[in-house]
Amino acid sequence: MATSKFANVESAPPIEVFALNKAYVDDTFPQKVNLGVGAYRTDEGKPWVLPVVRQMEQQLAADETLNKEYLPVLGFEPLASAATRMLLGSDSPSLKEGRATGIQCLSGTGALRVGAEFLAHIGKHTVVYSSNPTWGTLYSLNVIESTLKLIYVIGNHSLVFLSAGFSTYKSYRYWDAAKKALDFDGLMEDLRNAPANSVILLHACAHNPTGVDPTQDQWKQIADLIEERGLFPFFDSAYQGFASGDLDRDAWAVRYFDSRGFEMVCAQSFAKNFGLYNERVGNLTFVAKDRAVIEPVRSQITLLVRANYSNPPNHGARIVGTVLNNPALTEQWKGHIKTMADRIISMRHGLRERLEKMETPGTWNHITDQIGMFSFTGLGPLAVDKLIAEHHIYLLKGGRINMCGLNTGNIDYVAKCIHEVVTTTQEASL
Ligand code: PMP
């Protein structure tokens, strides 16, 4: 047989969250629990199509005036403008002054990618910083130059930014494992040492995977430093409304930066807050200091998108765009996000209460202090391995659990098993 020219290609490591999900699906144990996957589950452990989404889908299917023609390259305008307004708020100075614009993208990841390509190719940025840990991090490395092998092990922000043309990915300190809290001093020191023009990736709310956000006062100090050091803020907003149940509250940090007149971008995802994971609905909000740059920037992004996927899909964009432009439907949707956020918050309280009642060694207040879909439990790798192997409870190696995987039917079992592994495992991080 002829030798393939790809004979030297090494297999990339599996994506942890998908591999874990497969292991869960293949497990035949009746009480198995999936705390890995990043999606909402009802109290019955089922995925949830939001009622307002179902209603919109029926309406769209019945509407014979709609067709399957291409959307414009920058997407469905009613979605992009409503998403931008939802993020920045109706009092936004940049919106009022015509300095902000929105571009429909392929969910949050696609918005990150388009934003990163724009900043690399047109903005000539080369260095990006994201938190350690960040979304999809497998191992903690502090600096990665653009070598493909390392891209695969560090998580999604490096994967996206290095693939988009950035030459260097660095991380700033974020999580203090001993205190199970934000390492604010470490974060500030790392940003202070970042070279001017570095792009600083900030999770807008409900930091993934830690569930820990800076306080408002800390955000102010971060903004001061970014301004002083000439850094460029890039927000990643994957959980607006889903985190606290309140759209305005979850957008506080982004709106604060807007009120200070920063030039910035923000990638928005509608995967979680609309439950539209596989429809890939997202938006890239671009805020400039001067409205005159909006048109040239949009025209450059048009070429970047044209070269990537030409134009985005219609279905999910029309659902979100229609809901956000209709006050009655928006109210209905706000009720749904409240339902999801409240269920998560009640599971946080339930888990903490149970662990404290059993006097499980360690402190557990971080479970209710953290917000959003995830909790960074502080469980070490040995405890995680035991939970998976002995108790059929699936969670990520770093100790992140999806709170939505808990429900009234399995929370006692999960708490009991966590208690069991914590009391029987010797681990430095516990
Ligand atoms: N950023 C973060 C921090 C996330 O947690 C997610 C969702 N897991 C995303 C971006 C985007 O995901 P998607 O592409 O599915 O919208």
CSV table of C-alpha atoms and ligand atoms in Angstrom, one decimal:
chain,number,residue,atom,x,y,z
A,1,MET,CA,0.0,0.0,0.0
A,2,ALA,CA,1.3,3.5,-0.8
A,3,THR,CA,2.4,5.6,2.1
A,4,SER,CA,0.0,8.4,3.0
A,5,LYS,CA,1.5,11.9,3.1
A,6,PHE,CA,-0.4,12.2,6.4
A,7,ALA,CA,1.3,9.2,7.9
A,8,ASN,CA,3.0,11.4,10.6
A,9,VAL,CA,-0.1,13.0,11.8
A,10,GLU,CA,-0.5,12.4,15.5
A,11,SER,CA,-4.0,12.0,17.0
A,12,ALA,CA,-5.1,15.1,18.9
A,13,PRO,CA,-6.3,14.5,22.4
A,14,PRO,CA,-10.1,14.0,22.8
A,15,ILE,CA,-12.2,16.9,23.8
A,16,GLU,CA,-12.8,16.1,27.5
A,17,VAL,CA,-16.4,17.1,27.8
A,18,PHE,CA,-17.5,15.1,24.7
A,19,ALA,CA,-15.5,12.1,25.8
A,20,LEU,CA,-17.0,12.2,29.3
A,21,ASN,CA,-20.5,12.5,27.8
A,22,LYS,CA,-19.9,9.4,25.7
A,23,ALA,CA,-18.7,7.5,28.8
A,24,TYR,CA,-21.8,8.5,30.6
A,25,VAL,CA,-24.1,7.4,27.8
A,26,ASP,CA,-22.3,4.0,27.6
A,27,ASP,CA,-22.6,3.4,31.3
A,28,THR,CA,-25.5,1.1,32.2
A,29,PHE,CA,-25.6,1.8,35.9
A,30,PRO,CA,-29.2,2.9,36.7
A,31,GLN,CA,-28.3,5.7,39.1
A,32,LYS,CA,-25.6,7.3,36.9
A,33,VAL,CA,-25.4,11.1,37.0
A,34,ASN,CA,-24.0,13.4,34.3
A,35,LEU,CA,-22.5,16.5,35.8
A,36,GLY,CA,-20.2,17.1,32.9
A,37,VAL,CA,-22.2,18.3,29.9
A,38,GLY,CA,-22.7,22.1,29.6
A,39,ALA,CA,-26.4,22.1,29.0
A,40,TYR,CA,-29.6,22.8,31.0
A,41,ARG,CA,-31.6,19.9,32.4
A,42,THR,CA,-35.0,20.0,34.0
A,43,ASP,CA,-35.7,18.6,37.4
A,44,GLU,CA,-36.6,15.3,35.6
A,45,GLY,CA,-33.1,15.3,34.1
A,46,LYS,CA,-34.3,16.1,30.6
A,47,PRO,CA,-33.2,18.7,28.0
A,48,TRP,CA,-35.7,21.6,27.8
A,49,VAL,CA,-36.9,23.3,24.6
A,50,LEU,CA,-38.2,26.6,25.9
A,51,PRO,CA,-42.0,27.0,25.3
A,52,VAL,CA,-41.4,30.4,23.6
A,53,VAL,CA,-39.0,28.7,21.2
A,54,ARG,CA,-41.5,25.9,20.4
A,55,GLN,CA,-44.2,28.5,19.7
A,56,MET,CA,-41.9,30.5,17.4
A,57,GLU,CA,-40.9,27.3,15.5
A,58,GLN,CA,-44.6,26.5,14.9
A,59,GLN,CA,-45.2,30.1,13.7
A,60,LEU,CA,-42.2,30.1,11.4
A,61,ALA,CA,-43.1,26.7,9.9
A,62,ALA,CA,-46.6,27.9,9.1
A,63,ASP,CA,-45.5,31.3,7.6
A,64,GLU,CA,-45.5,30.8,3.8
A,65,THR,CA,-44.0,34.2,3.2
A,66,LEU,CA,-40.7,33.0,4.5
A,67,ASN,CA,-38.2,31.3,2.3
A,68,LYS,CA,-34.7,29.7,2.3
A,69,GLU,CA,-32.8,32.5,0.5
A,70,TYR,CA,-29.3,33.4,1.9
A,71,LEU,CA,-29.1,35.9,4.8
A,72,PRO,CA,-26.8,38.8,4.3
A,73,VAL,CA,-23.1,38.1,5.2
A,74,LEU,CA,-23.4,39.9,8.5
A,75,GLY,CA,-26.6,38.1,9.3
A,76,PHE,CA,-30.3,38.8,10.3
A,77,GLU,CA,-30.3,42.5,11.2
A,78,PRO,CA,-33.2,42.3,13.7
A,79,LEU,CA,-31.2,39.7,15.7
A,80,ALA,CA,-27.9,41.6,15.6
A,81,SER,CA,-29.4,44.9,16.6
A,82,ALA,CA,-31.6,43.4,19.3
A,83,ALA,CA,-28.7,41.3,20.7
A,84,THR,CA,-26.5,44.4,20.8
A,85,ARG,CA,-29.3,46.3,22.7
A,86,MET,CA,-29.8,43.4,25.1
A,87,LEU,CA,-26.1,43.4,25.9
A,88,LEU,CA,-25.5,47.2,26.1
A,89,GLY,CA,-28.9,48.2,27.5
A,90,SER,CA,-31.2,50.9,26.1
A,91,ASP,CA,-29.2,53.7,27.9
A,92,SER,CA,-25.9,52.7,26.3
A,93,PRO,CA,-23.8,55.7,25.4
A,94,SER,CA,-22.2,53.9,22.4
A,95,LEU,CA,-25.6,52.8,21.0
A,96,LYS,CA,-27.1,56.3,21.4
A,97,GLU,CA,-24.0,57.8,19.6
A,98,GLY,CA,-24.1,55.2,16.8
A,99,ARG,CA,-20.7,53.8,17.9
A,100,ALA,CA,-21.9,50.2,18.5
A,101,THR,CA,-22.8,47.6,16.0
A,102,GLY,CA,-23.8,43.9,16.0
A,103,ILE,CA,-22.9,41.1,13.6
A,104,GLN,CA,-24.7,37.7,13.7
A,105,CYS,CA,-22.2,34.9,14.2
A,106,LEU,CA,-22.2,31.1,14.7
A,107,SER,CA,-23.0,31.1,18.4
A,108,GLY,CA,-20.5,32.3,21.0
A,109,THR,CA,-17.6,30.3,19.5
A,110,GLY,CA,-18.2,31.8,16.1
A,111,ALA,CA,-18.4,35.3,17.5
A,112,LEU,CA,-15.1,34.8,19.4
A,113,ARG,CA,-13.5,33.5,16.2
A,114,VAL,CA,-14.7,36.4,14.0
A,115,GLY,CA,-13.7,38.9,16.7
A,116,ALA,CA,-10.3,37.3,17.1
A,117,GLU,CA,-9.7,37.3,13.3
A,118,PHE,CA,-10.7,40.9,13.1
A,119,LEU,CA,-8.3,41.9,15.9
A,120,ALA,CA,-5.5,39.8,14.5
A,121,HIS,CA,-5.7,40.6,10.8
A,122,ILE,CA,-7.1,44.1,10.8
A,123,GLY,CA,-6.3,45.3,14.4
A,124,LYS,CA,-2.8,43.8,14.2
A,125,HIS,CA,-3.0,42.4,17.7
A,126,THR,CA,-0.7,39.5,18.4
A,127,VAL,CA,-1.0,38.6,22.1
A,128,VAL,CA,-4.1,37.5,24.0
A,129,TYR,CA,-4.6,36.8,27.7
A,130,SER,CA,-7.4,34.7,29.2
A,131,SER,CA,-8.0,33.5,32.7
A,132,ASN,CA,-6.4,30.4,34.2
A,133,PRO,CA,-8.5,28.3,34.2
A,134,THR,CA,-10.8,29.2,31.4
A,135,TRP,CA,-13.5,27.4,29.3
A,136,GLY,CA,-12.4,24.0,28.3
A,137,THR,CA,-9.0,24.2,30.0
A,138,LEU,CA,-7.4,20.8,30.5
A,139,TYR,CA,-4.1,21.7,31.9
A,140,SER,CA,-2.7,24.9,33.3
A,141,LEU,CA,0.1,26.3,31.2
A,142,ASN,CA,1.0,30.0,31.5
A,143,VAL,CA,2.3,30.9,28.1
A,144,ILE,CA,1.8,29.2,24.8
A,145,GLU,CA,3.4,30.2,21.6
A,146,SER,CA,1.6,29.1,18.5
A,147,THR,CA,2.6,25.4,18.4
A,148,LEU,CA,-0.3,23.2,17.4
A,149,LYS,CA,0.3,20.5,19.9
A,150,LEU,CA,-0.2,22.8,22.8
A,151,ILE,CA,-3.2,24.5,21.4
A,152,TYR,CA,-5.1,21.3,21.9
A,153,VAL,CA,-4.5,20.9,25.5
A,154,ILE,CA,-5.1,24.4,26.9
A,155,GLY,CA,-8.8,25.0,26.2
A,156,ASN,CA,-11.0,26.9,23.8
A,157,HIS,CA,-9.9,30.5,24.1
A,158,SER,CA,-6.3,29.6,23.0
A,159,LEU,CA,-7.6,27.3,20.4
A,160,VAL,CA,-9.8,30.0,18.9
A,161,PHE,CA,-7.3,32.9,19.2
A,162,LEU,CA,-4.2,31.0,18.0
A,163,SER,CA,-6.2,29.5,15.1
A,164,ALA,CA,-7.4,33.0,14.2
A,165,GLY,CA,-3.9,34.4,13.8
A,166,PHE,CA,-2.7,35.5,17.2
A,167,SER,CA,0.9,34.4,17.8
A,168,THR,CA,0.9,34.3,21.6
A,169,TYR,CA,-1.6,33.1,24.2
A,170,LYS,CA,-1.0,33.9,27.9
A,171,SER,CA,-3.1,33.4,30.9
A,172,TYR,CA,-3.7,35.6,33.9
A,173,ARG,CA,-4.2,34.2,37.3
A,174,TYR,CA,-7.8,33.8,38.3
A,175,TRP,CA,-8.5,31.0,40.7
A,176,ASP,CA,-7.0,30.7,44.2
A,177,ALA,CA,-7.4,27.0,44.8
A,178,ALA,CA,-6.6,27.3,48.6
A,179,LYS,CA,-9.3,29.9,49.2
A,180,LYS,CA,-11.6,28.6,46.5
A,181,ALA,CA,-12.1,32.2,45.4
A,182,LEU,CA,-10.9,34.7,42.9
A,183,ASP,CA,-7.1,35.4,43.0
A,184,PHE,CA,-7.7,39.1,42.5
A,185,ASP,CA,-4.1,40.2,43.4
A,186,GLY,CA,-2.7,37.6,41.0
A,187,LEU,CA,-5.0,38.8,38.2
A,188,MET,CA,-4.1,42.4,38.7
A,189,GLU,CA,-0.4,41.7,38.8
A,190,ASP,CA,-0.5,39.7,35.6
A,191,LEU,CA,-2.6,42.3,33.8
A,192,ARG,CA,-0.2,45.0,35.0
A,193,ASN,CA,2.7,43.1,33.4
A,194,ALA,CA,0.9,42.5,30.1
A,195,PRO,CA,2.4,44.3,27.1
A,196,ALA,CA,0.4,47.2,25.7
A,197,ASN,CA,-2.1,46.2,23.1
A,198,SER,CA,-2.6,42.8,24.5
A,199,VAL,CA,-6.2,41.6,24.1
A,200,ILE,CA,-7.7,40.7,27.5
A,201,LEU,CA,-10.4,38.1,27.4
A,202,LEU,CA,-12.9,38.6,30.2
A,203,HIS,CA,-15.9,36.4,31.0
A,204,ALA,CA,-18.8,38.8,31.2
A,205,CYS,CA,-20.6,36.9,33.9
A,206,ALA,CA,-20.7,33.4,35.4
A,207,HIS,CA,-17.1,32.6,34.7
A,208,ASN,CA,-16.6,29.1,33.2
A,209,PRO,CA,-15.4,26.9,34.9
A,210,THR,CA,-15.1,28.6,38.3
A,211,GLY,CA,-18.5,30.3,38.7
A,212,VAL,CA,-16.6,33.2,40.4
A,213,ASP,CA,-16.9,36.7,39.0
A,214,PRO,CA,-15.1,39.9,40.2
A,215,THR,CA,-17.1,42.2,42.4
A,216,GLN,CA,-18.3,45.5,40.9
A,217,ASP,CA,-15.5,47.3,42.8
A,218,GLN,CA,-12.9,44.8,41.4
A,219,TRP,CA,-14.3,45.3,37.8
A,220,LYS,CA,-13.7,49.0,38.3
A,221,GLN,CA,-10.1,48.3,39.2
A,222,ILE,CA,-9.7,46.0,36.2
A,223,ALA,CA,-11.1,48.7,33.9
A,224,ASP,CA,-8.7,51.3,35.4
A,225,LEU,CA,-5.7,49.0,34.7
A,226,ILE,CA,-6.8,48.1,31.2
A,227,GLU,CA,-7.1,51.8,30.4
A,228,GLU,CA,-3.8,52.7,32.1
A,229,ARG,CA,-1.9,49.9,30.4
A,230,GLY,CA,-3.4,50.3,26.9
A,231,LEU,CA,-4.9,46.9,26.8
A,232,PHE,CA,-7.9,45.8,24.7
A,233,PRO,CA,-11.0,44.3,26.4
A,234,PHE,CA,-12.7,41.4,24.7
A,235,PHE,CA,-15.8,40.1,26.6
A,236,ASP,CA,-17.1,36.6,26.3
A,237,SER,CA,-20.8,36.6,27.3
A,238,ALA,CA,-22.2,33.1,27.2
A,239,TYR,CA,-24.7,33.3,30.1
A,240,GLN,CA,-26.5,36.6,30.1
A,241,GLY,CA,-29.8,36.2,32.0
A,242,PHE,CA,-29.1,32.5,32.5
A,243,ALA,CA,-26.7,33.2,35.4
A,244,SER,CA,-28.8,35.3,37.8
A,245,GLY,CA,-32.1,35.2,36.0
A,246,ASP,CA,-31.8,39.0,35.3
A,247,LEU,CA,-30.4,40.2,32.0
A,248,ASP,CA,-29.4,43.6,33.3
A,249,ARG,CA,-27.5,42.3,36.3
A,250,ASP,CA,-25.6,39.8,34.2
A,251,ALA,CA,-24.5,42.5,31.7
A,252,TRP,CA,-23.2,44.9,34.5
A,253,ALA,CA,-19.5,44.5,33.7
A,254,VAL,CA,-19.9,45.0,29.9
A,255,ARG,CA,-22.2,48.0,30.5
A,256,TYR,CA,-19.7,49.5,33.0
A,257,PHE,CA,-16.9,49.3,30.4
A,258,ASP,CA,-19.3,50.9,27.8
A,259,SER,CA,-20.1,53.7,30.2
A,260,ARG,CA,-16.4,54.4,30.5
A,261,GLY,CA,-16.1,54.8,26.7
A,262,PHE,CA,-13.9,51.8,26.1
A,263,GLU,CA,-13.3,50.5,22.6
A,264,MET,CA,-14.1,46.8,22.9
A,265,VAL,CA,-15.8,43.7,21.5
A,266,CYS,CA,-18.1,41.1,23.0
A,267,ALA,CA,-19.0,37.6,21.8
A,268,GLN,CA,-22.6,36.7,22.7
A,269,SER,CA,-24.0,33.2,22.8
A,270,PHE,CA,-27.7,32.3,22.8
A,271,ALA,CA,-27.0,28.7,23.4
A,272,LYS,CA,-27.8,28.7,27.1
A,273,ASN,CA,-30.2,31.5,27.6
A,274,PHE,CA,-32.5,30.4,24.7
A,275,GLY,CA,-31.6,26.7,25.0
A,276,LEU,CA,-30.6,26.9,21.3
A,277,TYR,CA,-27.3,25.0,21.6
A,278,ASN,CA,-27.3,23.3,18.2
A,279,GLU,CA,-28.8,26.2,16.2
A,280,ARG,CA,-25.6,28.3,16.6
A,281,VAL,CA,-27.1,31.7,17.3
A,282,GLY,CA,-24.6,34.3,18.4
A,283,ASN,CA,-23.7,37.9,17.9
A,284,LEU,CA,-20.5,39.9,17.9
A,285,THR,CA,-21.0,43.4,19.4
A,286,PHE,CA,-18.3,45.9,18.4
A,287,VAL,CA,-18.1,49.2,20.3
A,288,ALA,CA,-15.9,51.9,18.8
A,289,LYS,CA,-14.8,55.3,20.2
A,290,ASP,CA,-15.8,57.0,16.9
A,291,ARG,CA,-18.9,56.2,14.9
A,292,ALA,CA,-16.9,56.9,11.7
A,293,VAL,CA,-15.1,53.5,12.0
A,294,ILE,CA,-18.3,51.4,12.2
A,295,GLU,CA,-18.8,51.2,8.4
A,296,PRO,CA,-15.2,50.3,7.5
A,297,VAL,CA,-15.0,47.8,10.3
A,298,ARG,CA,-18.3,46.1,9.1
A,299,SER,CA,-17.0,46.0,5.6
A,300,GLN,CA,-13.7,44.3,6.7
A,301,ILE,CA,-15.7,41.8,8.8
A,302,THR,CA,-17.8,41.1,5.7
A,303,LEU,CA,-14.7,39.8,3.9
A,304,LEU,CA,-13.6,37.8,6.9
A,305,VAL,CA,-17.0,36.1,7.2
A,306,ARG,CA,-17.2,35.7,3.4
A,307,ALA,CA,-13.9,33.8,3.5
A,308,ASN,CA,-15.1,31.6,6.4
A,309,TYR,CA,-18.7,30.5,6.0
A,310,SER,CA,-20.1,33.1,3.7
A,311,ASN,CA,-23.2,33.8,5.6
A,312,PRO,CA,-24.9,32.5,8.8
A,313,PRO,CA,-27.9,30.3,9.2
A,314,ASN,CA,-31.4,31.7,9.5
A,315,HIS,CA,-33.6,29.5,11.7
A,316,GLY,CA,-32.3,30.2,15.2
A,317,ALA,CA,-31.5,33.8,14.4
A,318,ARG,CA,-35.1,34.4,13.3
A,319,ILE,CA,-36.4,32.8,16.6
A,320,VAL,CA,-34.2,34.9,18.8
A,321,GLY,CA,-34.6,38.0,16.7
A,322,THR,CA,-38.4,37.8,16.7
A,323,VAL,CA,-38.6,37.2,20.4
A,324,LEU,CA,-36.3,40.0,21.3
A,325,ASN,CA,-38.1,42.5,19.1
A,326,ASN,CA,-41.5,41.6,20.6
A,327,PRO,CA,-42.1,42.9,24.2
A,328,ALA,CA,-44.7,40.2,25.1
A,329,LEU,CA,-42.6,37.3,23.8
A,330,THR,CA,-39.5,38.8,25.6
A,331,GLU,CA,-41.4,38.8,28.9
A,332,GLN,CA,-42.4,35.2,28.3
A,333,TRP,CA,-38.7,34.3,27.6
A,334,LYS,CA,-37.6,36.2,30.7
A,335,GLY,CA,-39.9,33.9,32.7
A,336,HIS,CA,-38.1,30.9,31.2
A,337,ILE,CA,-34.6,32.2,32.1
A,338,LYS,CA,-35.8,32.9,35.6
A,339,THR,CA,-37.1,29.3,35.8
A,340,MET,CA,-33.7,27.9,34.8
A,341,ALA,CA,-31.6,30.3,37.0
A,342,ASP,CA,-33.8,29.6,40.0
A,343,ARG,CA,-33.5,25.9,39.6
A,344,ILE,CA,-29.8,26.1,39.5
A,345,ILE,CA,-29.6,28.3,42.5
A,346,SER,CA,-31.8,26.0,44.5
A,347,MET,CA,-29.5,23.0,43.6
A,348,ARG,CA,-26.6,25.0,44.8
A,349,HIS,CA,-28.2,25.5,48.2
A,350,GLY,CA,-29.3,21.9,48.3
A,351,LEU,CA,-25.9,20.5,47.7
A,352,ARG,CA,-24.2,22.9,50.2
A,353,GLU,CA,-26.8,22.1,52.9
A,354,ARG,CA,-26.3,18.4,52.5
A,355,LEU,CA,-22.5,18.5,52.6
A,356,GLU,CA,-22.5,20.8,55.6
A,357,LYS,CA,-25.1,18.6,57.4
A,358,MET,CA,-22.9,15.5,56.9
A,359,GLU,CA,-19.9,17.6,58.1
A,360,THR,CA,-18.0,16.7,54.9
A,361,PRO,CA,-14.4,17.9,55.5
A,362,GLY,CA,-13.6,21.3,54.0
A,363,THR,CA,-15.7,24.4,53.4
A,364,TRP,CA,-18.7,24.4,51.0
A,365,ASN,CA,-19.8,28.0,51.0
A,366,HIS,CA,-18.2,28.5,47.6
A,367,ILE,CA,-21.0,26.3,46.1
A,368,THR,CA,-23.5,29.0,46.8
A,369,ASP,CA,-21.1,31.9,46.4
A,370,GLN,CA,-20.4,30.9,42.8
A,371,ILE,CA,-23.0,31.7,40.1
A,372,GLY,CA,-24.1,30.4,36.8
A,373,MET,CA,-24.3,26.9,35.4
A,374,PHE,CA,-21.0,25.6,36.9
A,375,SER,CA,-19.5,25.0,40.2
A,376,PHE,CA,-15.8,24.6,40.7
A,377,THR,CA,-16.1,22.1,43.6
A,378,GLY,CA,-12.5,22.0,44.6
A,379,LEU,CA,-12.6,18.2,44.3
A,380,GLY,CA,-9.1,17.0,43.2
A,381,PRO,CA,-8.3,14.5,40.4
A,382,LEU,CA,-8.3,11.5,42.7
A,383,ALA,CA,-11.7,12.3,44.1
A,384,VAL,CA,-13.0,12.9,40.6
A,385,ASP,CA,-11.7,9.6,39.3
A,386,LYS,CA,-13.4,7.8,42.2
A,387,LEU,CA,-16.7,9.6,41.6
A,388,ILE,CA,-16.6,8.4,38.0
A,389,ALA,CA,-15.3,4.9,38.5
A,390,GLU,CA,-17.0,3.9,41.7
A,391,HIS,CA,-20.2,6.0,41.8
A,392,HIS,CA,-21.0,6.6,38.1
A,393,ILE,CA,-21.0,10.3,38.7
A,394,TYR,CA,-19.5,12.1,35.7
A,395,LEU,CA,-17.7,15.4,36.1
A,396,LEU,CA,-14.7,17.1,34.5
A,397,LYS,CA,-11.1,16.4,35.8
A,398,GLY,CA,-10.7,19.9,37.1
A,399,GLY,CA,-13.6,19.3,39.5
A,400,ARG,CA,-16.2,21.4,37.6
A,401,ILE,CA,-19.8,20.3,37.9
A,402,ASN,CA,-22.8,21.4,35.9
A,403,MET,CA,-25.4,22.3,38.6
A,404,CYS,CA,-28.2,21.5,36.1
A,405,GLY,CA,-27.1,17.9,36.2
A,406,LEU,CA,-28.4,17.8,39.8
A,407,ASN,CA,-32.1,17.4,40.5
A,408,THR,CA,-34.4,16.5,43.4
A,409,GLY,CA,-34.1,12.8,42.4
A,410,ASN,CA,-30.3,12.5,42.5
A,411,ILE,CA,-29.0,15.3,44.8
A,412,ASP,CA,-29.0,13.0,47.9
A,413,TYR,CA,-27.0,10.3,46.1
A,414,VAL,CA,-24.5,12.9,44.7
A,415,ALA,CA,-24.0,14.6,48.1
A,416,LYS,CA,-23.5,11.2,49.8
A,417,CYS,CA,-20.9,10.1,47.2
A,418,ILE,CA,-19.0,13.4,47.4
A,419,HIS,CA,-18.9,13.0,51.2
A,420,GLU,CA,-17.6,9.4,50.7
A,421,VAL,CA,-14.8,10.3,48.3
A,422,VAL,CA,-13.7,13.4,50.3
A,423,THR,CA,-13.5,11.5,53.5
A,424,THR,CA,-11.6,8.6,51.9
A,425,THR,CA,-9.2,10.4,49.5
A,426,GLN,CA,-5.9,12.0,50.5
A,427,GLU,CA,-5.3,14.8,48.1
A,428,ALA,CA,-3.3,17.9,48.3
A,429,SER,CA,-6.1,20.2,47.0
A,430,LEU,CA,-8.6,19.1,49.6
B,1,PMP,N1,-17.6,31.0,26.1
B,1,PMP,C1,-17.8,30.4,27.2
B,1,PMP,C2,-17.1,30.8,28.5
B,1,PMP,C3,-18.7,29.3,27.3
B,1,PMP,O1,-18.9,28.6,28.4
B,1,PMP,C4,-19.4,28.9,26.1
B,1,PMP,C5,-20.4,27.8,26.1
B,1,PMP,N2,-20.0,26.6,26.7
B,1,PMP,C6,-19.2,29.6,24.9
B,1,PMP,C7,-18.3,30.7,25.0
B,1,PMP,C8,-19.8,29.4,23.6
B,1,PMP,O2,-20.5,28.3,23.3
B,1,PMP,P1,-21.4,28.3,22.0
B,1,PMP,O3,-20.4,28.3,20.9
B,1,PMP,O4,-22.0,27.0,22.1
B,1,PMP,O5,-22.3,29.4,22.0
